[in-house]
Structures are given as C-alpha cells and as structure tokens.
C-alpha cells in the first residue's frame, strides 16, 4: 500500500522490450535506502516489484496487462518518474490509501495559474470520473491530490508550489497523459450499491441490504 506522497523523482535509465512485456531500469537514490529485491515501489503510481538493484538504480518487470492499462508504452530513456516506496507499518499516513493499481489514463486539458497554485484540469473516461467527487482524493501519476471540481468527464486538482517542484508534474504539458487511480473506498461503495440494486431486482429470497445512496449521503459519504 502507498499514500501518494512522492519521495523522489527518478529517471528512466533503460528499457528492455519483450514480446508483450518490458523491463525498466530507473535511476534513484532515496527510494533505494533499505530496499530489497521483492519490495514494491510505485512508479508514476504503478506498483512494481524490484527484481534487482544497486547503489544507483533498480530494475522492475512490467507485464502485458500493466502495459495495456498505463502510459508506460510512452516511456523513453531520460523520462522523469514519481517514486514512492510501500508504506511501512510504522510509517506516517500523509496522503490517502493508494493501491498502486491504475484505473485508467487521463489527459491534461488545462493548466492555469491560480495565485501561488497551479490548477490542472484533466479529462478522463466516464467510468473513472463517476468515482471522483469534489473535495475527495484522487491519485495522479502516484500523487495524492484533492479534487476541486468535477464536471462530466473532466475534473480539476490544485497543486501547491511544493507539489509541483517535488514531482514530475512540472514536466507535464497540455495533452500529456497521466495515470489515474480513484479512491478505493468509492469503488467498494459503488460495488455494494450495484449488488444491492441487482439483489432488489432479482426474484428470490435474498436478504435486502439496508445500504442506500440516501443513507451514505446522510452519513457524510
């Protein structure tokens, strides 16, 4: 599990393409401290397993399913990537619950200056934006951010200067693709509501759940 608090910006050192997979070597410093083979590191929000490492870089395999669901097919040598080690049991929970399992890819539509902050507007498929709520949490390229607005297939996030300077977002432009992971709590709520609806429509004696959208709203969800 991760929290979306980026520890370091790494650099893609090499890419070895397989038939339907790839092997990434990423130059880093901080995230290598205490890391062992088999540990997890989130690369632009994607949970990868360390297969080898030395004092200057680590290597991870990327399977076919990951390549299909992420922007990794667009990586090139020298690309800057956000890095975060998995949260230790005694670690500080600075962001929100991040699984490292990407829901999809969004596209940056606007970048606007708002006093000291930068406002990013991102377009994403409906199956992603329906799980994003105003003032809720969302992960963009592994960064835990607060949603400022949601309109249809677009949502906005506001970044303070520290976040811009300590992540790879300062390298992004209008049209750049980004990884999106929605709040895992929202996914479970949607699944429970869907199963309740299915149960209510079924002609059987299955006990009906008391979980409703009205109940969730009344209790702050």
Tab-separated table of N, CA and C in Angstrom, residues 13 16 21 24 28 30 38-39 41 59 69 72 76-78 87 94 98 100 116 132 168 170 176 181-182 186:
chain	number	residue	atom	x	y	z
A	13	UNK	N	16.449	4.876	-16.836
A	13	UNK	CA	17.824	4.659	-17.280
A	13	UNK	C	17.873	3.774	-18.520
A	16	UNK	N	14.063	-2.398	-21.663
A	16	UNK	CA	14.241	-3.599	-22.477
A	16	UNK	C	12.861	-4.122	-22.852
A	21	UNK	N	5.965	-7.600	-22.916
A	21	UNK	CA	6.342	-7.092	-21.601
A	21	UNK	C	7.527	-6.141	-21.761
A	24	UNK	N	12.153	-2.281	-16.881
A	24	UNK	CA	12.575	-0.902	-16.661
A	24	UNK	C	13.717	-0.853	-15.660
A	28	UNK	N	17.790	6.231	-9.180
A	28	UNK	CA	17.198	6.828	-7.985
A	28	UNK	C	18.223	6.833	-6.868
A	30	UNK	N	17.048	8.046	-2.955
A	30	UNK	CA	16.338	7.912	-1.684
A	30	UNK	C	15.565	6.602	-1.581
A	38	UNK	N	12.293	-7.793	-4.303
A	38	UNK	CA	10.958	-8.253	-3.923
A	38	UNK	C	10.107	-7.162	-3.302
A	39	UNK	N	10.720	-6.034	-2.921
A	39	UNK	CA	9.951	-4.912	-2.371
A	39	UNK	C	9.175	-4.199	-3.476
A	41	UNK	N	7.779	-0.659	-5.249
A	41	UNK	CA	7.965	0.776	-5.442
A	41	UNK	C	6.937	1.233	-6.472
A	59	UNK	N	15.638	-2.215	-10.927
A	59	UNK	CA	15.011	-2.780	-12.116
A	59	UNK	C	13.693	-3.424	-11.730
A	69	UNK	N	-2.734	-0.953	-19.624
A	69	UNK	CA	-3.542	-0.052	-18.798
A	69	UNK	C	-2.813	1.224	-18.377
A	72	UNK	N	3.051	3.482	-19.775
A	72	UNK	CA	4.438	3.017	-19.826
A	72	UNK	C	4.931	2.759	-21.247
A	76	UNK	N	10.459	6.780	-22.266
A	76	UNK	CA	11.709	6.776	-23.019
A	76	UNK	C	12.850	7.029	-22.054
A	77	UNK	N	14.060	6.747	-22.470
A	77	UNK	CA	15.226	6.962	-21.621
A	77	UNK	C	15.317	8.455	-21.281
A	78	UNK	N	15.469	8.747	-20.010
A	78	UNK	CA	15.533	10.126	-19.551
A	78	UNK	C	14.227	10.663	-18.995
A	87	UNK	N	4.336	1.758	2.021
A	87	UNK	CA	4.249	2.311	3.370
A	87	UNK	C	4.614	1.256	4.413
A	94	UNK	N	0.511	10.242	5.226
A	94	UNK	CA	0.395	11.630	4.836
A	94	UNK	C	-0.621	11.923	3.748
A	98	UNK	N	-3.621	4.372	-1.263
A	98	UNK	CA	-3.302	4.210	-2.679
A	98	UNK	C	-2.822	2.775	-2.892
A	100	UNK	N	-1.799	1.451	-5.912
A	100	UNK	CA	-0.812	1.280	-6.974
A	100	UNK	C	-1.373	0.538	-8.170
A	116	UNK	N	-0.717	31.311	-5.982
A	116	UNK	CA	0.523	30.542	-5.851
A	116	UNK	C	0.392	29.128	-6.406
A	132	UNK	N	-15.085	9.952	-8.929
A	132	UNK	CA	-14.347	11.100	-8.406
A	132	UNK	C	-15.338	12.127	-7.883
A	168	UNK	N	6.959	15.051	-10.857
A	168	UNK	CA	7.221	15.242	-12.288
A	168	UNK	C	6.144	16.085	-12.970
A	170	UNK	N	5.817	19.153	-13.058
A	170	UNK	CA	6.382	20.349	-13.693
A	170	UNK	C	6.864	20.056	-15.118
A	176	UNK	N	-0.655	16.026	-22.214
A	176	UNK	CA	0.116	14.935	-21.608
A	176	UNK	C	-0.811	13.909	-20.972
A	181	UNK	N	-5.742	6.904	-10.423
A	181	UNK	CA	-6.298	5.893	-9.515
A	181	UNK	C	-7.320	6.587	-8.627
A	182	UNK	N	-8.555	6.139	-8.686
A	182	UNK	CA	-9.600	6.738	-7.866
A	182	UNK	C	-9.546	6.175	-6.444
A	186	UNK	N	-14.461	4.547	-2.667
A	186	UNK	CA	-15.549	4.789	-3.611
A	186	UNK	C	-15.849	3.572	-4.462
